Amino acid sequence: MSKGCLILGLFVAFAMVGLVSSARFNELFQPSWAFDHFTYEGELLKMKLDNSSGAGFSSKSKYMFGKVTVQIKLVEGDSAGTVTAFYMSSEGPYHNEFDFEFLGNTTGEPYIVQTNVYVNGVGNREQRLNLWFDPTTDFHSYSILWNHRQVVFLVDETPVRVHSNLEHKGIPYPKDQAMGVYSSIWNADDWATQGGRVKTDWSHAPFIASYKGFEINGCECPDAVAAVDNMKRCSSGGDKRYWWDEPTVSELSFHQSHQLLWVKANHMIYDYCSDTARFPATPVECLHHHH
């Protein structure tokens, strides 16, 4: 591998027209724990949670900026107490992290999707929403788009959360740490379902999350390269422009802005910006975010 950050595979040739590179699980990812809780069925991956263990996987490389997508079919039936997560994260005490956490529920109750953003090790920035479909009956795509201007969480390409770069207001923005891509399923019945009131019913185990459609379009950062050099190589300059740095994706389109407003009006059930019990003083970024 040559020094610096590389775009994956054939994607380089098509970067300007926005085609995506897609790959099988084992090209991009590897199991990170509980190897015996993985099942491979062609291009389909299944991860299970039982009363002995959950499971998790991680990307083989780290990236700085880009878009990651996976299609997930969440645990069917009574999934109370379980959490399935899809997220990006850097390492260390001052890490950055972008989370999708899918909080299971009792049969017939909707799954709750919790998103969170950590910047320099500071989190507690949760938003929660109910989806407009049943995520257990079919596969749906969950994406994180990350560039210099914004972090966008997308469900079936509909934006459900935007974290904007507000550095000009003195608010830190995640832009200088390469991040891995991860997913896991685990037992979180101390908090996941109705604040921990509903516990995991192990008679319904194993709880299975199914995955396919793994895509990473990002600036790959080899561990051997210094962080400052990765930053330089992954930031557009001259004719080396990545599609996620194009002006067209530096902010939401008019249509996407309307989609996000629709999600917030109809599906958001919790926003940390409005939680005066936890935050008597409104977090500073909430005062500036338009979304």
mmCIF file of C-alpha atoms in Angstrom:
data_model
loop_
_atom_site.group_PDB
_atom_site.id
_atom_site.type_symbol
_atom_site.label_atom_id
_atom_site.label_comp_id
_atom_site.label_asym_id
_atom_site.label_seq_id
_atom_site.Cartn_x
_atom_site.Cartn_y
_atom_site.Cartn_z
ATOM 1 C CA MET A 1 0.000 0.000 0.000
ATOM 2 C CA SER A 2 1.443 3.380 -0.904
ATOM 3 C CA LYS A 3 1.838 6.022 1.767
ATOM 4 C CA GLY A 4 -1.099 8.094 2.823
ATOM 5 C CA CYS A 5 -4.789 7.679 2.414
ATOM 6 C CA LEU A 6 -6.163 5.741 -0.489
ATOM 7 C CA ILE A 7 -9.617 5.541 -1.929
ATOM 8 C CA LEU A 8 -10.943 2.024 -2.012
ATOM 9 C CA GLY A 9 -10.702 -0.108 -5.092
ATOM 10 C CA LEU A 10 -12.241 1.022 -8.314
ATOM 11 C CA PHE A 11 -13.890 3.925 -6.623
ATOM 12 C CA VAL A 12 -11.113 6.271 -7.662
ATOM 13 C CA ALA A 13 -12.131 6.090 -11.302
ATOM 14 C CA PHE A 14 -15.716 6.995 -10.562
ATOM 15 C CA ALA A 15 -15.255 9.484 -7.739
ATOM 16 C CA MET A 16 -16.447 12.469 -9.694
ATOM 17 C CA VAL A 17 -19.682 10.838 -10.807
ATOM 18 C CA GLY A 18 -20.521 9.624 -7.324
ATOM 19 C CA LEU A 19 -20.659 5.882 -7.944
ATOM 20 C CA VAL A 20 -20.061 3.834 -4.843
ATOM 21 C CA SER A 21 -17.707 0.988 -4.140
ATOM 22 C CA SER A 22 -19.309 -1.913 -2.434
ATOM 23 C CA ALA A 23 -17.621 -4.941 -1.007
ATOM 24 C CA ARG A 24 -18.261 -8.155 0.789
ATOM 25 C CA PHE A 25 -17.968 -8.233 4.545
ATOM 26 C CA ASN A 26 -14.596 -9.994 4.609
ATOM 27 C CA GLU A 27 -12.984 -7.460 2.272
ATOM 28 C CA LEU A 28 -13.703 -4.526 4.568
ATOM 29 C CA PHE A 29 -14.379 -5.997 8.009
ATOM 30 C CA GLN A 30 -13.376 -8.707 10.442
ATOM 31 C CA PRO A 31 -15.025 -10.177 13.547
ATOM 32 C CA SER A 32 -13.604 -8.523 16.655
ATOM 33 C CA TRP A 33 -15.055 -10.766 19.372
ATOM 34 C CA ALA A 34 -17.208 -13.887 19.839
ATOM 35 C CA PHE A 35 -16.213 -15.418 16.508
ATOM 36 C CA ASP A 36 -18.566 -18.359 17.160
ATOM 37 C CA HIS A 37 -21.542 -15.967 17.171
ATOM 38 C CA PHE A 38 -21.153 -15.190 13.444
ATOM 39 C CA THR A 39 -22.929 -17.008 10.616
ATOM 40 C CA TYR A 40 -22.153 -16.413 6.932
ATOM 41 C CA GLU A 41 -24.804 -17.143 4.293
ATOM 42 C CA GLY A 42 -23.396 -15.996 0.969
ATOM 43 C CA GLU A 43 -23.254 -12.197 1.121
ATOM 44 C CA LEU A 44 -25.413 -12.207 4.257
ATOM 45 C CA LEU A 45 -23.847 -11.964 7.716
ATOM 46 C CA LYS A 46 -25.736 -12.820 10.885
ATOM 47 C CA MET A 47 -24.566 -11.906 14.373
ATOM 48 C CA LYS A 48 -26.250 -13.367 17.422
ATOM 49 C CA LEU A 49 -26.678 -12.488 21.067
ATOM 50 C CA ASP A 50 -27.372 -15.224 23.597
ATOM 51 C CA ASN A 51 -26.969 -15.484 27.353
ATOM 52 C CA SER A 52 -23.282 -16.333 26.938
ATOM 53 C CA SER A 53 -22.205 -13.439 24.721
ATOM 54 C CA GLY A 54 -22.970 -10.805 22.161
ATOM 55 C CA ALA A 55 -20.731 -10.204 19.144
ATOM 56 C CA GLY A 56 -19.030 -7.433 17.216
ATOM 57 C CA PHE A 57 -17.035 -6.635 14.102
ATOM 58 C CA SER A 58 -14.700 -3.855 13.023
ATOM 59 C CA SER A 59 -13.282 -2.451 9.798
ATOM 60 C CA LYS A 60 -9.793 -3.580 8.810
ATOM 61 C CA SER A 61 -8.803 0.024 8.059
ATOM 62 C CA LYS A 62 -9.440 3.451 9.537
ATOM 63 C CA TYR A 63 -10.725 6.397 7.532
ATOM 64 C CA MET A 64 -10.835 10.159 7.618
ATOM 65 C CA PHE A 65 -13.968 11.541 5.937
ATOM 66 C CA GLY A 66 -16.270 9.708 3.569
ATOM 67 C CA LYS A 67 -19.491 7.736 3.755
ATOM 68 C CA VAL A 68 -20.132 4.345 5.329
ATOM 69 C CA THR A 69 -23.286 2.315 4.798
ATOM 70 C CA VAL A 70 -24.605 -1.038 5.897
ATOM 71 C CA GLN A 71 -27.970 -2.692 5.401
ATOM 72 C CA ILE A 72 -29.350 -4.224 8.590
ATOM 73 C CA LYS A 73 -32.394 -6.305 9.442
ATOM 74 C CA LEU A 74 -32.855 -5.931 13.177
ATOM 75 C CA VAL A 75 -33.803 -8.572 15.737
ATOM 76 C CA GLU A 76 -37.311 -9.859 15.115
ATOM 77 C CA GLY A 77 -39.960 -10.403 17.764
ATOM 78 C CA ASP A 78 -39.295 -9.613 21.423
ATOM 79 C CA SER A 79 -35.965 -7.783 21.381
ATOM 80 C CA ALA A 80 -36.330 -5.966 24.706
ATOM 81 C CA GLY A 81 -33.014 -5.357 26.458
ATOM 82 C CA THR A 82 -30.907 -5.778 23.336
ATOM 83 C CA VAL A 83 -28.909 -3.118 21.549
ATOM 84 C CA THR A 84 -27.570 -3.386 18.016
ATOM 85 C CA ALA A 85 -25.073 -0.651 17.187
ATOM 86 C CA PHE A 86 -23.468 0.644 13.988
ATOM 87 C CA TYR A 87 -20.906 3.366 14.537
ATOM 88 C CA MET A 88 -17.621 5.047 13.680
ATOM 89 C CA SER A 89 -15.044 5.779 16.348
ATOM 90 C CA SER A 90 -11.457 6.841 16.834
ATOM 91 C CA GLU A 91 -9.375 5.661 19.789
ATOM 92 C CA GLY A 92 -8.185 7.117 23.063
ATOM 93 C CA PRO A 93 -9.705 9.160 25.903
ATOM 94 C CA TYR A 94 -10.371 12.155 23.614
ATOM 95 C CA HIS A 95 -11.940 10.090 20.865
ATOM 96 C CA ASN A 96 -14.551 11.093 18.312
ATOM 97 C CA GLU A 97 -17.552 8.840 17.674
ATOM 98 C CA PHE A 98 -20.753 8.781 15.589
ATOM 99 C CA ASP A 99 -23.332 6.244 16.821
ATOM 100 C CA PHE A 100 -26.445 4.529 15.589
ATOM 101 C CA GLU A 101 -27.863 2.450 18.457
ATOM 102 C CA PHE A 102 -31.011 0.408 17.866
ATOM 103 C CA LEU A 103 -32.816 -0.188 21.142
ATOM 104 C CA GLY A 104 -34.905 -3.345 21.169
ATOM 105 C CA ASN A 105 -38.442 -3.522 22.511
ATOM 106 C CA THR A 106 -41.216 -5.864 23.490
ATOM 107 C CA THR A 107 -43.193 -7.490 20.688
ATOM 108 C CA GLY A 108 -45.337 -4.993 18.824
ATOM 109 C CA GLU A 109 -43.624 -1.928 20.250
ATOM 110 C CA PRO A 110 -41.472 0.122 17.868
ATOM 111 C CA TYR A 111 -37.708 -0.055 17.822
ATOM 112 C CA ILE A 112 -36.088 3.174 18.984
ATOM 113 C CA VAL A 113 -33.069 4.542 17.127
ATOM 114 C CA GLN A 114 -30.652 6.512 19.277
ATOM 115 C CA THR A 115 -27.928 8.608 17.690
ATOM 116 C CA ASN A 116 -25.027 10.141 19.550
ATOM 117 C CA VAL A 117 -21.966 12.229 18.728
ATOM 118 C CA TYR A 118 -18.748 12.344 20.731
ATOM 119 C CA VAL A 119 -16.185 15.052 20.069
ATOM 120 C CA ASN A 120 -12.840 14.941 21.900
ATOM 121 C CA GLY A 121 -14.249 12.398 24.332
ATOM 122 C CA VAL A 122 -17.384 14.387 25.189
ATOM 123 C CA GLY A 123 -20.686 12.642 24.430
ATOM 124 C CA ASN A 124 -24.140 12.720 26.052
ATOM 125 C CA ARG A 125 -25.559 14.180 22.842
ATOM 126 C CA GLU A 126 -28.364 11.694 22.307
ATOM 127 C CA GLN A 127 -31.336 12.025 20.023
ATOM 128 C CA ARG A 128 -33.992 9.319 19.761
ATOM 129 C CA LEU A 129 -36.572 8.604 17.120
ATOM 130 C CA ASN A 130 -39.110 6.017 16.096
ATOM 131 C CA LEU A 131 -38.702 4.811 12.530
ATOM 132 C CA TRP A 132 -41.424 5.114 9.900
ATOM 133 C CA PHE A 133 -41.173 1.393 9.109
ATOM 134 C CA ASP A 134 -40.640 -1.895 10.948
ATOM 135 C CA PRO A 135 -36.849 -2.436 10.819
ATOM 136 C CA THR A 136 -37.187 -6.130 11.711
ATOM 137 C CA THR A 137 -39.089 -7.296 8.616
ATOM 138 C CA ASP A 138 -36.632 -6.252 5.925
ATOM 139 C CA PHE A 139 -33.203 -4.743 5.303
ATOM 140 C CA HIS A 140 -32.813 -0.968 5.448
ATOM 141 C CA SER A 141 -29.698 1.104 4.855
ATOM 142 C CA TYR A 142 -28.044 3.095 7.627
ATOM 143 C CA SER A 143 -25.318 5.551 6.644
ATOM 144 C CA ILE A 144 -22.936 8.057 8.181
ATOM 145 C CA LEU A 145 -21.609 10.812 5.911
ATOM 146 C CA TRP A 146 -18.640 12.725 7.304
ATOM 147 C CA ASN A 147 -16.857 15.655 5.712
ATOM 148 C CA HIS A 148 -15.292 18.957 6.754
ATOM 149 C CA ARG A 149 -18.650 20.680 7.018
ATOM 150 C CA GLN A 150 -21.056 18.210 8.569
ATOM 151 C CA VAL A 151 -21.796 14.741 9.892
ATOM 152 C CA VAL A 152 -25.081 13.366 8.552
ATOM 153 C CA PHE A 153 -26.904 10.278 9.835
ATOM 154 C CA LEU A 154 -29.106 8.772 7.122
ATOM 155 C CA VAL A 155 -31.770 6.058 7.118
ATOM 156 C CA ASP A 156 -32.586 4.822 3.611
ATOM 157 C CA GLU A 157 -30.862 8.020 2.422
ATOM 158 C CA THR A 158 -33.229 10.199 4.493
ATOM 159 C CA PRO A 159 -31.249 12.447 6.873
ATOM 160 C CA VAL A 160 -32.296 11.962 10.490
ATOM 161 C CA ARG A 161 -29.589 14.039 12.159
ATOM 162 C CA VAL A 162 -26.979 16.626 11.183
ATOM 163 C CA HIS A 163 -23.999 17.705 13.253
ATOM 164 C CA SER A 164 -22.600 20.841 11.627
ATOM 165 C CA ASN A 165 -19.089 22.223 11.809
ATOM 166 C CA LEU A 166 -19.356 25.236 14.112
ATOM 167 C CA GLU A 167 -15.673 25.812 14.689
ATOM 168 C CA HIS A 168 -16.150 29.469 13.763
ATOM 169 C CA LYS A 169 -18.297 29.653 16.935
ATOM 170 C CA GLY A 170 -15.522 28.088 19.014
ATOM 171 C CA ILE A 171 -17.140 24.630 19.094
ATOM 172 C CA PRO A 172 -14.815 21.666 18.415
ATOM 173 C CA TYR A 173 -15.503 19.555 15.326
ATOM 174 C CA PRO A 174 -14.224 16.029 14.594
ATOM 175 C CA LYS A 175 -11.759 16.464 11.751
ATOM 176 C CA ASP A 176 -8.314 15.223 12.767
ATOM 177 C CA GLN A 177 -8.712 11.637 13.986
ATOM 178 C CA ALA A 178 -9.043 8.618 11.702
ATOM 179 C CA MET A 179 -12.010 6.441 12.628
ATOM 180 C CA GLY A 180 -12.791 2.763 12.370
ATOM 181 C CA VAL A 181 -16.233 1.404 11.463
ATOM 182 C CA TYR A 182 -17.878 -0.981 13.917
ATOM 183 C CA SER A 183 -21.030 -2.908 14.711
ATOM 184 C CA SER A 184 -22.052 -4.971 17.705
ATOM 185 C CA ILE A 185 -25.012 -6.606 19.408
ATOM 186 C CA TRP A 186 -25.127 -6.899 23.177
ATOM 187 C CA ASN A 187 -27.328 -7.122 26.247
ATOM 188 C CA ALA A 188 -28.064 -3.668 27.675
ATOM 189 C CA ASP A 189 -31.177 -4.411 29.687
ATOM 190 C CA ASP A 190 -29.991 -2.120 32.475
ATOM 191 C CA TRP A 191 -30.991 0.863 30.293
ATOM 192 C CA ALA A 192 -32.017 0.011 26.721
ATOM 193 C CA THR A 193 -35.746 -0.667 26.993
ATOM 194 C CA GLN A 194 -37.989 1.772 28.842
ATOM 195 C CA GLY A 195 -35.042 2.955 30.917
ATOM 196 C CA GLY A 196 -34.168 -0.560 32.026
ATOM 197 C CA ARG A 197 -37.629 -1.482 33.315
ATOM 198 C CA VAL A 198 -38.047 -4.228 30.700
ATOM 199 C CA LYS A 199 -35.369 -6.921 30.924
ATOM 200 C CA THR A 200 -34.074 -9.328 28.306
ATOM 201 C CA ASP A 201 -36.195 -12.486 28.012
ATOM 202 C CA TRP A 202 -33.567 -15.141 27.326
ATOM 203 C CA SER A 203 -36.240 -17.669 26.401
ATOM 204 C CA HIS A 204 -36.409 -15.772 23.089
ATOM 205 C CA ALA A 205 -32.648 -16.083 22.455
ATOM 206 C CA PRO A 206 -30.702 -16.205 20.266
ATOM 207 C CA PHE A 207 -31.346 -12.639 19.148
ATOM 208 C CA ILE A 208 -30.082 -12.254 15.574
ATOM 209 C CA ALA A 209 -29.162 -9.117 13.606
ATOM 210 C CA SER A 210 -28.616 -9.646 9.870
ATOM 211 C CA TYR A 211 -26.310 -7.576 7.665
ATOM 212 C CA LYS A 212 -25.534 -7.110 3.985
ATOM 213 C CA GLY A 213 -24.559 -4.340 1.539
ATOM 214 C CA PHE A 214 -21.329 -3.242 3.207
ATOM 215 C CA GLU A 215 -19.989 -0.029 1.669
ATOM 216 C CA ILE A 216 -17.135 2.211 2.704
ATOM 217 C CA ASN A 217 -16.250 5.177 0.515
ATOM 218 C CA GLY A 218 -13.597 6.955 2.495
ATOM 219 C CA CYS A 219 -10.062 8.199 2.669
ATOM 220 C CA GLU A 220 -8.167 5.219 4.035
ATOM 221 C CA CYS A 221 -5.534 5.942 6.675
ATOM 222 C CA PRO A 222 -2.741 3.409 7.192
ATOM 223 C CA ASP A 223 -1.610 3.076 10.813
ATOM 224 C CA ALA A 224 2.000 3.548 9.757
ATOM 225 C CA VAL A 225 1.340 7.093 8.527
ATOM 226 C CA ALA A 226 1.478 9.981 10.991
ATOM 227 C CA ALA A 227 -1.876 11.562 11.836
ATOM 228 C CA VAL A 228 -0.793 14.940 10.481
ATOM 229 C CA ASP A 229 0.095 13.350 7.133
ATOM 230 C CA ASN A 230 -3.223 11.509 7.028
ATOM 231 C CA MET A 231 -4.960 14.821 7.641
ATOM 232 C CA LYS A 232 -3.152 16.441 4.724
ATOM 233 C CA ARG A 233 -3.804 13.591 2.350
ATOM 234 C CA CYS A 234 -7.473 13.260 3.286
ATOM 235 C CA SER A 235 -8.227 16.959 2.930
ATOM 236 C CA SER A 236 -8.979 17.999 -0.615
ATOM 237 C CA GLY A 237 -6.415 20.070 -2.345
ATOM 238 C CA GLY A 238 -5.993 21.048 -5.963
ATOM 239 C CA ASP A 239 -7.269 18.372 -8.303
ATOM 240 C CA LYS A 240 -7.342 15.652 -5.628
ATOM 241 C CA ARG A 241 -10.929 16.261 -4.677
ATOM 242 C CA TYR A 242 -13.052 13.551 -3.104
ATOM 243 C CA TRP A 243 -16.765 13.542 -3.823
ATOM 244 C CA TRP A 244 -17.682 13.982 -0.152
ATOM 245 C CA ASP A 245 -15.782 17.275 -0.175
ATOM 246 C CA GLU A 246 -17.730 18.657 -3.131
ATOM 247 C CA PRO A 247 -19.849 21.758 -2.404
ATOM 248 C CA THR A 248 -23.001 19.791 -3.228
ATOM 249 C CA VAL A 249 -22.569 17.686 -0.079
ATOM 250 C CA SER A 250 -21.236 20.425 2.182
ATOM 251 C CA GLU A 251 -24.794 21.009 3.373
ATOM 252 C CA LEU A 252 -28.173 19.388 3.001
ATOM 253 C CA SER A 253 -30.055 19.958 -0.228
ATOM 254 C CA PHE A 254 -33.390 21.748 -0.098
ATOM 255 C CA HIS A 255 -35.160 18.391 -0.359
ATOM 256 C CA GLN A 256 -33.013 16.845 2.382
ATOM 257 C CA SER A 257 -33.677 19.799 4.679
ATOM 258 C CA HIS A 258 -37.396 19.185 4.278
ATOM 259 C CA GLN A 259 -36.906 15.472 4.936
ATOM 260 C CA LEU A 260 -35.048 16.246 8.159
ATOM 261 C CA LEU A 261 -37.781 18.628 9.296
ATOM 262 C CA TRP A 262 -40.343 15.887 8.611
ATOM 263 C CA VAL A 263 -38.360 13.368 10.658
ATOM 264 C CA LYS A 264 -38.029 15.790 13.565
ATOM 265 C CA ALA A 265 -41.703 16.759 13.509
ATOM 266 C CA ASN A 266 -43.088 13.240 13.186
ATOM 267 C CA HIS A 267 -40.563 10.778 14.582
ATOM 268 C CA MET A 268 -38.206 12.389 17.085
ATOM 269 C CA ILE A 269 -39.071 11.435 20.656
ATOM 270 C CA TYR A 270 -36.029 12.799 22.509
ATOM 271 C CA ASP A 271 -33.490 15.535 21.848
ATOM 272 C CA TYR A 272 -30.772 16.342 24.373
ATOM 273 C CA CYS A 273 -30.989 20.001 23.317
ATOM 274 C CA SER A 274 -34.448 20.155 24.913
ATOM 275 C CA ASP A 275 -33.578 18.222 28.080
ATOM 276 C CA THR A 276 -33.388 20.978 30.674
ATOM 277 C CA ALA A 277 -33.130 18.454 33.515
ATOM 278 C CA ARG A 278 -29.828 17.104 32.162
ATOM 279 C CA PHE A 279 -28.704 20.424 30.701
ATOM 280 C CA PRO A 280 -29.987 23.401 32.736
ATOM 281 C CA ALA A 281 -27.876 25.561 30.437
ATOM 282 C CA THR A 282 -28.585 24.740 26.806
ATOM 283 C CA PRO A 283 -25.498 23.119 25.199
ATOM 284 C CA VAL A 284 -23.809 25.783 23.116
ATOM 285 C CA GLU A 285 -24.019 23.907 19.805
ATOM 286 C CA CYS A 286 -27.811 23.644 20.202
ATOM 287 C CA LEU A 287 -28.048 27.416 20.035
ATOM 288 C CA HIS A 288 -26.380 27.471 16.624
ATOM 289 C CA HIS A 289 -27.525 24.302 14.868
ATOM 290 C CA HIS A 290 -30.198 25.040 12.311
ATOM 291 C CA HIS A 291 -31.080 21.347 12.080
#
